[in-house]
Amino acid sequence: MMRFTKFLKVEVDVVVARNAFIPDNKSSKEYLENVAIAFMQEEFAKVNGFKENDVIKITSKGRSVNLKVKISDIAHEKGILIPNGIYASYLTSFDGFKRFKAEIELADGEITKPEEIIEKLKG
Amino acid sequence: MAITPMEIYKLLPKTNCKKCGEQTCMSFAFKLVNRERKLEECTPLFEEEKYARQREKLIEYLKPLEEATETGLIVKEELCVGCGNCVVVCPVHVEKDPYGCGSGLAPKTDKLILKVENGVVHVLDMDMCRRYGKNRVLCVVCRENCPTDAISFLEG
Amino acid sequence: MSGNTEYYTCAGCSCLCDDIEIDLDGENAKTVKTACRRGSNIFLEYKENRAEPAIEGRKVEFEEAIKKAQELIEKSKSLAIYGMDTIPIEAQKVAIELAEGKEAYIDNSSSYCLGDFVEMVLKKELPTATFDDVKDYAYVIFYWGVDPHNSLPRHMSRYTYYPRGKKRQRGYEEDRYLVVADIRKSHTAMLVAKNARFIQVDDDLKLVDAFIKVIDKQMPEKYADDAVRVIREMQKADFNVIMGGLGLRYGLKGNYEKFKEMINKMNEVAKVYFIPAGCHANMRGFNEVLFEKTGFVNKYSFKDGESSLDYAFFELLKNDKVDTTLIIGSDPVNSLPFEISKKLAKINTIVVDPRKSFTTQIAKVVIPSAISGVEQGGTMIRSDGVRVKVNSLFEREINDVYVLERLKEVVA
Ligand code: SF4
Ligand code: SF4
Ligand code: SF4
Ligand code: SF4
């Protein structure tokens, strides 16, 4: 079923924070499972038509990544929380290092792989 | 999620037929939570077809009971970050190991209820928990200080 | 457990827990006791994901990688050395000597993290305390812009809120008062229960202002109730502590004078100490070692003999000021903005790291080294300034001191 929100972009505040589940080993399954996440509160998700495990596209200053939605109270009310790591760094710039604005929408694709970002770095 | 006698009661036959050996369905529900009775002892629930749906629901609802420790404490390792809050705050630990756990340091004894090993909390000896035995109290200190809900209790 | 248990040190974060028991099975850690999830993982999986010597993505002999790095450093006209947050001060000192010999720039993550706070503490502009004292005496435990449950997992259980101490025998509910100030309800904020307060701040400067105004008996614009309550609690004890993190650092937007004024004011009516709550194991160590030598904590240029924002690693990259960079024990691609990392892929990037990282994937030269706490010991400085002797599981010959001494041959 096609959801209406598919066409909707929502402007949100993004907060970047550390997460205790992220291990030092960046090739591990745990790293990816815990870093490729966008946390949001239940109410926020409901209002904007997202649910747990949805893949969303987050765009800031022309750069986008796809992350998985996880419902959690640790996010603030009006936006999403992304753990410290390569995805957050890809989206940020120095004028909004740990807190910035972005647009989010439901995505068609898969979660962005770190290798895709590395390729862009090299390119 | 907590398992409450009220929720159990709602799904029982509510006929107070006493076949389980209890005076009322409600008291049977209480005993179920404390694991002094087994659901199978409510024979009507299993024998009469009209209760089939309730029976299924109850079995599902009571599942965590089997995974829980004697005191109803459930540890979900996948949610634990190994911060040690629960180990340090447990009043039994403070009493038995004041200079180890009670002071925030590595335990100086193995006679403990909870212990962090390989980064997650493990249950060592539930018999020492204040929720157990004759003079039990409804202690919830460990759970209250776990912000990721890695510890829960059956009874809430 | 018994008197002769050997305790190892975890260098997973700036808590530097030195009470870790490890059962070994040959060279593998079988059971790691008391360390948190992140810390345990470092020991349990130390053999995985290891860096290999490489030049432009091609695997080479260790010696070849060293030679190549020496060559790049030798011919560099403008070199920046960066990272060092996870290596012992003995190795940091060698890196600083190399920077001095090459008249290079040197910086660590503290220039965008908590370096400014560490500097204020070292210059005695902020009164500070050690965790041992916090444990024994502190009443108000105030986390401002930091979520220790995630970034410093054992901070609260080992050093601050939960453990019992000399004058704090009755446990956290009676003997401590927890304050958490954050823009969101972090896991740490969820611990706020009885005798505690959560302040949801969207403007840290206004909260600073509220404390100042309340002490001056004026009406603040915002957070009046919070400020009144916290000050009243602080007055109940002769020892209180504020631990400030990245949220506070960015929230202040550079208005450090205002923050110092607030701490001074607080100390007119109560006793309040400040401890920076940064994450990296030995970030503060680098700050202190550089400070001893130059009087500055970070973003330093040996050529110019001074520290400046222009010499911050990210500014140097942004403005194309360096041709070569030596990154030690740090993964800037993981933590710095894309525009900055992109530059790293273009210049001569040399990475010294025990593990594969995102930065090793774009580096010209990769030199493997040893994992602190597992394969190399030494000294590190905890976030409260206490020097910790790192008792590591093993000692490897090829460690950061060795690698950096080899690279330093260039300037010998
Ligand atoms: S046997 Fe079942 S229906 Fe009868 S009293 Fe016991 S619980 Fe109620
Ligand atoms: S319930 Fe109380 S006594 Fe039992 S483990 Fe938890 S804190 Fe300790
Ligand atoms: S169960 Fe909770 S409080 Fe205990 S160590 Fe794990 S995360 Fe910490
Ligand atoms: S809190 Fe930090 S130093 Fe202590 S065990 Fe965890 S990662 Fe290691």
XYZ file of C-alpha atoms and ligand atoms in Angstrom:
723
model
C 0.000 0.000 0.000
C 1.278 3.378 -0.861
C 1.391 5.752 2.002
C 0.552 9.392 1.570
C 3.695 10.446 3.430
C 5.744 9.069 0.612
C 5.402 12.431 -1.033
C 5.825 14.455 2.089
C 9.030 15.991 3.233
C 9.262 17.099 6.811
C 11.758 19.634 8.034
C 13.276 18.551 11.319
C 15.990 19.305 13.834
C 18.688 16.670 13.907
C 20.640 16.051 17.088
C 23.822 13.975 17.008
C 24.745 11.999 20.115
C 26.939 9.161 21.264
C 25.507 5.690 21.668
C 26.831 3.069 24.041
C 25.965 0.200 21.712
C 28.371 1.289 19.007
C 31.575 -0.728 19.204
C 35.070 0.332 18.106
C 35.101 -2.358 15.443
C 33.628 -0.521 12.487
C 33.436 -3.577 10.255
C 31.223 -5.401 12.707
C 27.557 -6.101 12.343
C 26.893 -4.302 15.631
C 28.456 -1.111 14.337
C 26.161 -0.942 11.344
C 23.085 -2.068 13.245
C 23.507 0.642 15.825
C 24.830 3.518 13.777
C 22.508 3.484 10.754
C 19.569 4.628 12.862
C 17.321 7.625 13.139
C 15.666 7.738 16.556
C 12.331 9.478 16.899
C 9.628 9.703 19.521
C 6.453 7.720 19.059
C 4.247 10.784 18.849
C 6.495 12.436 16.283
C 6.510 9.267 14.199
C 2.730 8.968 14.342
C 2.094 12.558 13.346
C 4.481 12.326 10.414
C 3.501 8.863 9.261
C 6.645 6.924 10.100
C 6.914 3.659 11.948
C 9.593 1.442 13.463
C 11.963 -0.058 10.863
C 10.872 2.268 8.061
C 13.774 3.407 5.934
C 13.880 7.179 5.710
C 15.903 9.509 3.593
C 17.526 12.378 5.439
C 18.735 15.304 3.396
C 20.830 18.223 4.559
C 22.553 20.747 2.333
C 22.178 18.553 -0.715
C 23.550 15.382 0.855
C 21.337 12.436 1.773
C 21.547 9.159 3.617
C 18.995 6.421 4.197
C 18.632 5.249 7.784
C 16.284 3.007 9.697
C 13.663 4.412 12.047
C 13.727 3.387 15.671
C 11.143 4.636 18.114
C 12.684 5.945 21.322
C 12.163 8.613 23.937
C 15.796 9.653 23.722
C 14.994 11.710 20.633
C 13.729 15.227 21.241
C 10.103 16.078 20.487
C 10.469 17.801 17.166
C 13.030 15.845 15.286
C 15.397 12.958 15.061
C 18.533 11.792 16.791
C 21.377 10.189 14.849
C 24.261 8.466 16.631
C 27.789 9.815 16.236
C 29.384 8.196 13.260
C 29.908 8.288 9.563
C 26.291 9.049 8.651
C 25.996 12.010 10.973
C 29.366 13.286 9.777
C 28.333 12.958 6.164
C 25.340 15.213 6.786
C 26.965 17.829 8.991
C 28.987 20.897 8.331
C 30.935 22.918 10.831
C 28.307 25.551 11.391
C 25.935 22.934 12.718
C 28.133 20.238 14.009
C 26.043 18.419 16.579
C 22.685 19.962 15.759
C 21.409 20.881 12.330
C 18.339 21.052 10.152
C 17.382 18.426 7.614
C 14.472 17.157 5.580
C 13.198 13.656 6.067
C 10.903 11.494 3.957
C 10.114 7.835 3.457
C 12.695 6.214 1.225
C 12.370 3.538 -1.417
C 15.874 2.225 -1.171
C 17.954 0.362 1.327
C 20.018 1.765 4.159
C 23.045 3.643 2.857
C 26.232 1.616 3.161
C 29.366 3.230 4.609
C 31.214 2.195 1.428
C 28.957 4.461 -0.620
C 30.081 7.402 1.470
C 33.727 6.371 1.216
C 33.349 6.228 -2.577
C 31.970 9.762 -2.574
C 34.923 10.868 -0.473
C 37.341 9.469 -2.969
C 35.392 10.752 -5.951
C 5.920 -5.703 30.229
C 4.531 -6.445 33.638
C 2.242 -9.362 34.239
C -0.604 -8.427 36.557
C -3.167 -10.627 38.340
C -5.929 -8.367 37.007
C -5.013 -8.982 33.387
C -4.856 -12.710 34.047
C -8.172 -12.674 35.842
C -9.869 -11.029 32.871
C -8.945 -14.005 30.717
C -9.841 -16.754 33.184
C -13.328 -18.371 33.116
C -14.329 -16.157 36.092
C -16.745 -18.847 37.358
C -15.050 -19.404 40.721
C -15.636 -23.147 40.271
C -12.764 -24.012 42.632
C -11.520 -26.878 40.453
C -8.023 -25.441 40.597
C -8.045 -25.671 44.358
C -8.432 -21.950 44.880
C -11.507 -20.267 46.272
C -11.754 -17.760 43.472
C -10.387 -17.167 39.990
C -8.795 -13.989 41.321
C -6.763 -15.795 43.928
C -5.731 -18.326 41.284
C -4.526 -15.379 39.207
C -2.391 -14.137 42.098
C -0.861 -17.563 42.590
C -0.074 -17.749 38.893
C 1.951 -14.547 39.046
C 3.856 -15.880 42.034
C 4.315 -19.149 40.199
C 2.718 -21.119 42.982
C 0.209 -22.502 40.495
C 0.345 -23.572 36.886
C -2.173 -22.497 34.288
C -2.988 -26.142 33.493
C -4.529 -26.470 36.939
C -7.499 -24.479 35.743
C -8.979 -27.510 34.040
C -12.124 -25.889 32.629
C -9.958 -23.535 30.633
C -8.407 -26.467 28.839
C -11.416 -28.734 28.634
C -14.131 -26.408 27.451
C -13.890 -25.283 23.862
C -15.563 -21.941 24.512
C -12.449 -20.844 26.398
C -10.095 -21.696 23.534
C -9.376 -18.116 22.567
C -8.850 -16.958 26.153
C -6.595 -19.943 26.710
C -4.382 -19.058 23.755
C -4.150 -15.483 24.918
C -3.258 -16.497 28.454
C -0.534 -18.874 27.333
C 0.981 -16.103 25.264
C 0.622 -13.554 28.059
C 2.265 -15.804 30.630
C 5.222 -16.767 28.471
C 7.710 -14.408 30.153
C 7.018 -16.231 33.437
C 9.035 -19.161 32.187
C 12.017 -17.011 31.274
C 12.062 -15.070 34.508
C 14.124 -15.886 37.547
C 12.611 -16.982 40.861
C 12.028 -13.401 41.910
C 10.416 -12.412 38.650
C 13.440 -10.435 37.555
C 14.051 -10.493 33.817
C 17.313 -9.379 32.253
C 17.406 -8.526 28.588
C 21.070 -8.668 27.704
C 20.580 -7.103 24.309
C 19.404 -3.894 26.001
C 22.213 -3.726 28.560
C 25.213 -1.431 28.082
C 27.035 -2.754 31.131
C 27.056 0.569 32.956
C 26.927 -1.208 36.295
C 24.280 1.069 37.821
C 22.189 -1.896 38.915
C 25.165 -3.699 40.442
C 26.243 -0.646 42.418
C 22.808 0.360 43.724
C 21.521 -3.036 44.786
C 21.101 -2.762 48.573
C 22.160 -6.372 49.066
C 25.416 -5.699 47.240
C 26.043 -2.588 49.313
C 25.680 -4.657 52.451
C 27.693 -7.700 51.314
C 30.365 -5.923 49.286
C 30.664 -2.329 50.511
C 34.205 -1.761 49.244
C 33.668 -3.450 45.890
C 30.249 -3.022 44.310
C 29.008 -0.572 46.910
C 31.901 1.758 46.125
C 31.450 1.491 42.374
C 34.440 -0.800 41.885
C 34.989 -4.351 40.716
C 33.251 -6.814 43.046
C 35.379 -8.335 45.794
C 33.145 -11.352 46.193
C 31.235 -13.768 44.020
C 28.303 -13.887 46.398
C 26.272 -11.429 44.414
C 22.938 -11.203 42.685
C 24.060 -9.386 39.562
C 27.378 -9.072 37.850
C 28.603 -7.413 34.650
C 30.489 -9.876 32.485
C 31.516 -9.468 28.866
C 29.795 -6.131 28.900
C 26.329 -7.203 29.983
C 24.656 -7.959 33.260
C 24.244 -11.577 34.403
C 22.237 -13.084 37.224
C 24.460 -14.941 39.677
C 22.342 -15.822 42.671
C 18.738 -14.773 42.762
C 18.222 -16.293 46.202
C 19.907 -13.258 47.699
C 17.485 -10.796 46.141
C 15.206 -9.005 48.563
C 12.237 -9.982 46.443
C 12.793 -13.582 47.412
C 12.109 -15.670 50.499
C 9.983 -15.137 53.579
C 10.689 -11.487 54.347
C 10.511 -10.349 50.811
C 10.028 -6.725 49.904
C 9.098 -5.289 46.548
C 12.520 -3.890 45.818
C 12.834 -2.213 42.409
C 16.099 -0.329 42.881
C 18.048 -2.061 40.125
C 15.277 -1.643 37.595
C 14.743 2.004 38.437
C 18.334 2.829 37.661
C 18.509 1.088 34.330
C 17.535 3.681 31.743
C 17.537 1.244 28.825
C 14.978 -1.095 30.457
C 17.313 -4.065 30.407
C 15.858 -5.107 33.764
C 12.173 -5.668 34.322
C 9.950 -7.474 36.770
C 7.015 -9.674 36.034
C 4.753 -7.952 38.499
C 5.720 -4.479 37.422
C 38.599 -11.006 43.578
C 41.105 -12.141 46.142
C 43.979 -9.901 47.166
C 46.169 -10.818 44.253
C 43.736 -10.364 41.393
C 45.372 -8.625 38.478
C 43.375 -5.676 37.254
C 43.730 -4.344 33.729
C 42.911 -0.904 32.439
C 40.288 -0.152 29.839
C 41.089 2.701 27.476
C 37.634 2.700 25.896
C 36.749 6.154 27.177
C 38.033 8.829 29.536
C 36.793 6.901 32.593
C 39.929 4.749 32.219
C 38.494 2.036 34.470
C 41.390 0.213 36.072
C 39.443 -2.555 37.789
C 38.929 -4.889 34.851
C 39.434 -8.613 35.421
C 40.147 -10.775 32.407
C 40.216 -14.549 32.035
C 42.521 -15.534 29.229
C 42.409 -18.514 26.958
C 45.839 -18.434 25.394
C 45.987 -15.047 23.716
C 42.244 -14.572 23.654
C 40.211 -12.783 26.256
C 37.564 -15.282 27.291
C 35.758 -13.394 30.010
C 35.985 -9.683 30.717
C 34.599 -8.679 34.084
C 33.226 -5.325 35.220
C 33.947 -3.452 31.993
C 30.949 -1.995 30.164
C 29.780 -3.208 26.773
C 32.123 -0.984 24.812
C 35.082 -1.729 27.068
C 34.538 -5.493 27.057
C 34.296 -5.467 23.312
C 37.743 -3.932 22.980
C 39.282 -6.890 24.816
C 37.048 -9.614 23.434
C 37.474 -8.593 19.810
C 40.935 -7.108 19.794
C 42.077 -9.438 17.018
C 39.339 -8.419 14.649
C 39.351 -5.716 12.019
C 43.064 -5.031 12.392
C 44.854 -2.567 10.177
C 47.520 -3.864 7.812
C 50.472 -1.939 6.449
C 49.439 -0.468 3.110
C 50.366 2.097 0.510
C 47.532 3.472 -1.584
C 45.340 0.531 -0.700
C 47.986 -2.042 -1.606
C 49.205 -4.320 1.192
C 52.929 -3.945 1.834
C 55.552 -4.969 4.381
C 55.560 -2.987 7.608
C 59.021 -1.609 6.846
C 57.915 -0.410 3.447
C 54.993 1.514 4.931
C 57.310 3.151 7.466
C 59.751 4.143 4.700
C 56.967 5.598 2.593
C 55.601 7.584 5.518
C 59.066 8.895 6.332
C 59.471 9.948 2.736
C 56.134 11.807 2.686
C 56.906 13.548 5.968
C 60.402 14.409 4.801
C 59.268 16.160 1.664
C 56.208 17.773 3.201
C 56.290 21.554 3.280
C 53.310 21.838 5.549
C 52.494 18.963 7.844
C 49.637 18.555 10.326
C 49.693 15.903 13.032
C 46.313 14.973 14.409
C 44.501 12.587 16.742
C 46.492 10.951 19.541
C 43.382 10.831 21.743
C 43.667 7.116 22.353
C 47.433 6.695 22.750
C 49.468 7.057 25.970
C 51.227 10.327 26.771
C 54.608 8.675 26.204
C 53.638 8.347 22.525
C 51.978 11.763 22.438
C 55.289 13.282 23.526
C 57.116 11.670 20.598
C 54.488 13.004 18.197
C 54.921 16.486 19.656
C 58.698 16.227 19.206
C 58.176 15.240 15.598
C 55.880 18.234 15.110
C 58.482 20.484 16.686
C 61.261 19.121 14.493
C 59.161 19.548 11.360
C 57.754 22.909 12.473
C 54.385 21.322 11.904
C 50.860 21.946 13.125
C 49.566 19.689 15.849
C 46.026 19.235 17.113
C 43.631 16.679 18.554
C 39.866 16.271 18.659
C 39.637 18.615 21.640
C 39.674 21.660 19.361
C 36.102 20.883 18.418
C 35.384 18.962 21.598
C 36.239 20.065 25.139
C 39.695 21.595 24.735
C 38.500 25.031 25.778
C 37.226 23.676 29.091
C 40.415 21.740 29.734
C 42.392 24.910 29.061
C 40.306 26.910 31.539
C 40.836 24.200 34.123
C 44.599 24.024 33.531
C 44.846 27.811 33.727
C 42.926 27.613 36.999
C 40.135 29.770 35.659
C 37.655 27.136 36.750
C 37.898 25.361 40.109
C 38.169 21.627 39.631
C 38.187 18.380 41.614
C 39.033 14.711 41.222
C 36.585 11.827 41.005
C 37.876 10.455 44.290
C 36.706 13.612 45.999
C 33.464 13.632 44.048
C 32.735 10.119 45.241
C 33.545 10.920 48.844
C 32.008 14.368 49.186
C 29.870 15.621 46.308
C 26.207 16.323 46.863
C 24.900 18.037 43.713
C 26.065 16.032 40.684
C 25.253 18.147 37.673
C 25.627 16.760 34.113
C 25.338 19.577 31.622
C 25.168 18.786 27.908
C 26.493 15.275 28.330
C 24.842 11.853 28.406
C 27.305 9.734 30.384
C 25.164 6.639 30.162
C 26.088 6.490 26.490
C 29.398 8.302 26.192
C 31.029 7.377 29.527
C 29.069 4.307 30.592
C 30.556 3.751 34.067
C 30.981 7.434 34.962
C 27.950 7.524 37.245
C 28.302 4.088 38.783
C 32.031 4.262 39.419
C 32.828 7.885 40.117
C 29.899 10.162 40.774
C 26.250 9.511 41.551
C 25.872 5.905 42.628
C 28.932 4.781 44.591
C 29.085 5.265 48.325
C 31.946 7.391 49.591
C 33.395 8.601 52.901
C 30.901 11.355 53.560
C 28.286 9.915 51.277
C 27.369 6.645 52.917
C 23.644 6.612 52.550
C 23.316 6.135 48.834
C 22.232 8.309 45.987
C 18.652 8.915 47.011
C 19.599 10.696 50.199
C 23.203 11.703 49.814
C 23.231 13.012 46.267
C 21.195 15.403 44.203
C 21.279 14.712 40.465
C 20.832 17.457 37.897
C 20.758 16.766 34.175
C 20.548 19.606 31.657
C 20.069 18.584 28.044
C 18.031 19.485 24.971
C 16.407 16.080 25.036
C 15.499 13.353 27.461
C 18.700 11.350 27.245
C 19.152 8.020 28.989
C 20.935 9.894 31.751
C 17.979 12.250 32.069
C 15.729 9.225 32.503
C 17.573 8.488 35.735
C 16.250 11.666 37.261
C 13.847 10.514 39.962
C 13.602 11.429 43.626
C 15.910 14.199 44.820
C 16.895 15.091 41.288
C 16.042 17.497 38.513
C 15.954 17.411 34.737
C 16.255 20.756 32.998
C 15.287 20.623 29.360
C 17.332 23.440 27.852
C 17.028 24.791 24.384
C 19.267 27.743 25.176
C 22.210 27.002 27.449
C 23.186 30.657 27.688
C 19.816 31.488 29.179
C 20.351 28.835 31.815
C 23.773 30.313 32.604
C 22.111 33.682 32.861
C 19.390 32.286 35.116
C 21.943 31.056 37.646
C 23.706 34.425 37.678
C 20.465 36.358 38.063
C 19.096 34.122 40.787
C 22.260 34.545 42.835
C 22.005 38.314 42.277
C 18.383 38.132 43.418
C 17.024 39.224 40.069
C 14.336 37.642 37.957
C 15.729 35.596 35.065
C 13.970 35.420 31.717
C 13.837 31.619 31.727
C 14.601 28.637 33.980
C 13.926 30.613 37.167
C 12.487 27.656 39.101
C 15.286 25.359 37.993
C 18.005 27.801 38.952
C 16.467 28.603 42.339
C 16.097 24.941 43.203
C 19.576 23.909 42.091
C 21.254 26.787 43.936
C 19.284 25.947 47.064
C 20.461 22.343 46.855
C 24.061 23.434 46.294
C 23.907 25.484 49.471
C 23.087 22.383 51.467
C 26.560 20.906 50.983
C 30.175 21.978 50.905
C 30.952 20.088 47.707
C 29.089 20.147 44.408
C 30.248 19.414 40.913
C 29.257 20.337 37.370
C 30.359 18.029 34.582
C 30.165 19.744 31.208
C 30.076 18.035 27.832
C 29.799 18.769 24.154
C 26.239 20.070 24.491
C 27.393 22.741 26.920
C 30.420 23.549 24.789
C 28.295 24.259 21.713
C 25.459 25.759 23.730
C 27.733 28.465 25.128
C 28.612 29.591 21.598
C 32.000 30.788 22.776
C 30.703 32.872 25.694
C 33.089 31.338 28.171
C 33.422 34.551 30.209
C 29.766 34.296 31.050
C 30.187 30.686 32.104
C 33.191 31.502 34.300
C 31.207 34.341 35.826
C 28.447 31.871 36.635
C 30.833 29.429 38.314
C 32.394 32.280 40.298
C 28.990 33.522 41.364
C 27.964 30.053 42.419
C 31.079 29.877 44.527
C 30.042 33.030 46.359
C 27.059 31.181 47.776
C 28.152 27.517 47.633
C 31.129 25.355 46.748
C 31.050 24.259 43.130
C 33.703 22.498 41.046
C 33.878 21.827 37.324
C 35.102 18.711 35.498
C 35.119 18.466 31.697
C 33.306 15.341 30.514
C 34.991 14.482 27.236
C 34.920 10.989 25.844
C 38.254 10.056 24.321
C 40.473 8.045 26.624
C 43.486 10.341 26.580
C 42.270 13.537 24.978
C 43.082 15.414 28.156
C 46.508 13.788 28.251
C 47.427 15.396 24.955
C 46.110 18.747 26.147
C 48.224 18.589 29.286
C 51.394 17.413 27.571
C 51.178 20.135 24.938
C 50.304 22.698 27.606
C 53.403 21.826 29.622
C 55.550 22.333 26.566
C 53.932 25.318 24.871
C 51.376 26.868 27.193
C 48.578 25.893 24.811
C 46.334 22.832 24.837
C 45.701 22.277 21.118
C 45.638 23.715 17.550
C 49.265 24.708 17.794
C 51.735 25.710 15.098
C 55.386 25.080 15.889
C 56.358 27.302 12.997
C 54.453 30.259 14.381
C 54.943 29.361 18.026
C 51.309 29.955 18.880
C 47.854 28.461 18.991
C 45.044 29.786 16.845
C 41.711 28.695 15.467
C 43.387 28.885 12.064
C 45.593 25.992 13.141
C 42.743 23.719 14.132
C 42.962 20.551 12.066
C 39.622 21.116 10.347
C 40.449 24.744 9.529
C 43.791 23.734 8.034
C 42.050 21.223 5.817
C 39.201 23.525 4.948
C 41.610 26.226 3.821
C 44.000 23.835 2.055
C 46.875 24.774 4.319
C 48.559 21.369 4.528
C 49.990 18.974 1.976
C 50.497 16.048 4.338
C 48.832 14.853 7.479
C 49.769 12.253 10.045
C 46.730 10.895 11.875
C 47.352 8.744 14.919
C 44.717 6.610 16.607
C 41.820 8.613 15.313
C 39.163 8.260 12.632
C 38.299 11.750 11.413
C 36.206 10.413 8.516
C 33.915 8.933 11.148
C 33.670 12.117 13.164
C 34.391 15.182 11.042
C 32.089 16.751 8.445
C 32.190 15.382 4.908
C 33.709 18.519 3.382
C 36.687 18.147 5.697
C 37.120 14.407 5.180
C 37.016 14.933 1.447
C 40.197 16.939 1.665
C 41.899 14.080 3.468
C 41.364 11.894 0.442
C 43.193 14.429 -1.717
C 46.347 15.117 0.277
C 49.019 12.758 1.599
C 47.272 11.147 4.516
C 49.280 8.830 6.740
C 47.310 6.870 9.310
C 48.803 5.105 12.314
C 46.080 2.981 13.844
C 45.701 -0.507 15.299
C 42.381 -0.990 13.519
C 40.900 -0.535 10.128
C 38.763 2.571 10.077
C 37.029 4.747 7.535
C 40.107 6.935 7.408
C 42.439 4.002 6.707
C 40.286 3.354 3.639
C 41.184 6.699 2.096
C 44.754 6.976 3.399
C 47.889 6.979 1.259
C 49.836 5.096 3.894
C 48.549 2.901 6.715
C 50.817 1.820 9.567
C 49.363 -0.603 12.087
C 50.084 -0.099 15.781
C 48.932 -1.467 19.131
C 45.625 -1.147 20.987
C 45.942 0.800 24.224
C 45.059 -1.288 27.247
C 45.343 -4.500 25.247
C 48.767 -4.374 23.622
C 50.344 -1.218 24.989
C 50.408 0.351 28.413
C 51.773 3.714 29.478
C 50.202 6.711 31.141
C 46.890 8.360 30.379
C 45.131 11.305 31.951
C 41.561 10.765 33.058
C 38.976 13.466 32.414
C 39.426 14.745 35.987
C 43.171 15.206 35.457
C 44.319 12.164 37.424
C 47.174 10.259 35.811
C 46.341 6.611 35.320
C 48.951 3.955 34.774
C 47.513 1.786 32.029
C 48.072 -1.851 32.889
C 47.656 -3.573 29.568
C 46.962 -7.202 28.858
C 50.099 -7.641 26.748
C 52.982 -5.497 25.556
C 53.751 -5.492 21.856
C 57.037 -4.298 20.438
C 55.351 -2.465 17.631
C 53.365 0.161 19.436
C 52.721 3.872 19.004
C 55.963 4.903 20.687
C 57.930 2.653 18.340
C 56.131 3.785 15.180
C 56.418 7.461 16.085
C 60.095 7.137 17.022
C 60.658 5.631 13.582
C 58.851 8.494 11.883
C 60.775 10.968 14.002
C 64.026 9.692 12.488
C 63.205 12.109 9.676
C 63.992 15.077 11.878
C 66.781 13.509 13.906
S -10.423 -23.687 38.015
Fe -10.319 -21.942 36.681
S -12.404 -21.275 36.557
Fe -12.350 -22.630 38.304
S -11.891 -21.247 40.037
Fe -9.940 -21.962 39.329
S -9.360 -20.405 37.931
Fe -11.486 -20.098 38.209
S 15.386 -6.238 43.243
Fe 16.563 -5.153 44.805
S 17.630 -6.763 45.913
Fe 16.900 -7.683 44.009
S 18.630 -7.462 42.583
Fe 17.313 -5.681 42.301
S 18.170 -4.113 43.648
Fe 19.000 -6.082 44.307
S 21.048 -3.861 33.305
Fe 20.840 -1.675 32.955
S 21.680 -0.728 34.801
Fe 22.391 -2.846 34.779
S 24.379 -2.783 33.753
Fe 22.851 -3.203 32.177
S 22.321 -1.179 31.357
Fe 23.337 -0.834 33.309
S 33.390 3.170 31.117
Fe 34.949 3.590 29.568
S 36.886 3.002 30.514
Fe 35.230 2.099 31.764
S 34.956 0.035 30.936
Fe 33.522 1.349 29.816
S 34.649 2.053 27.989
Fe 36.140 1.198 29.411
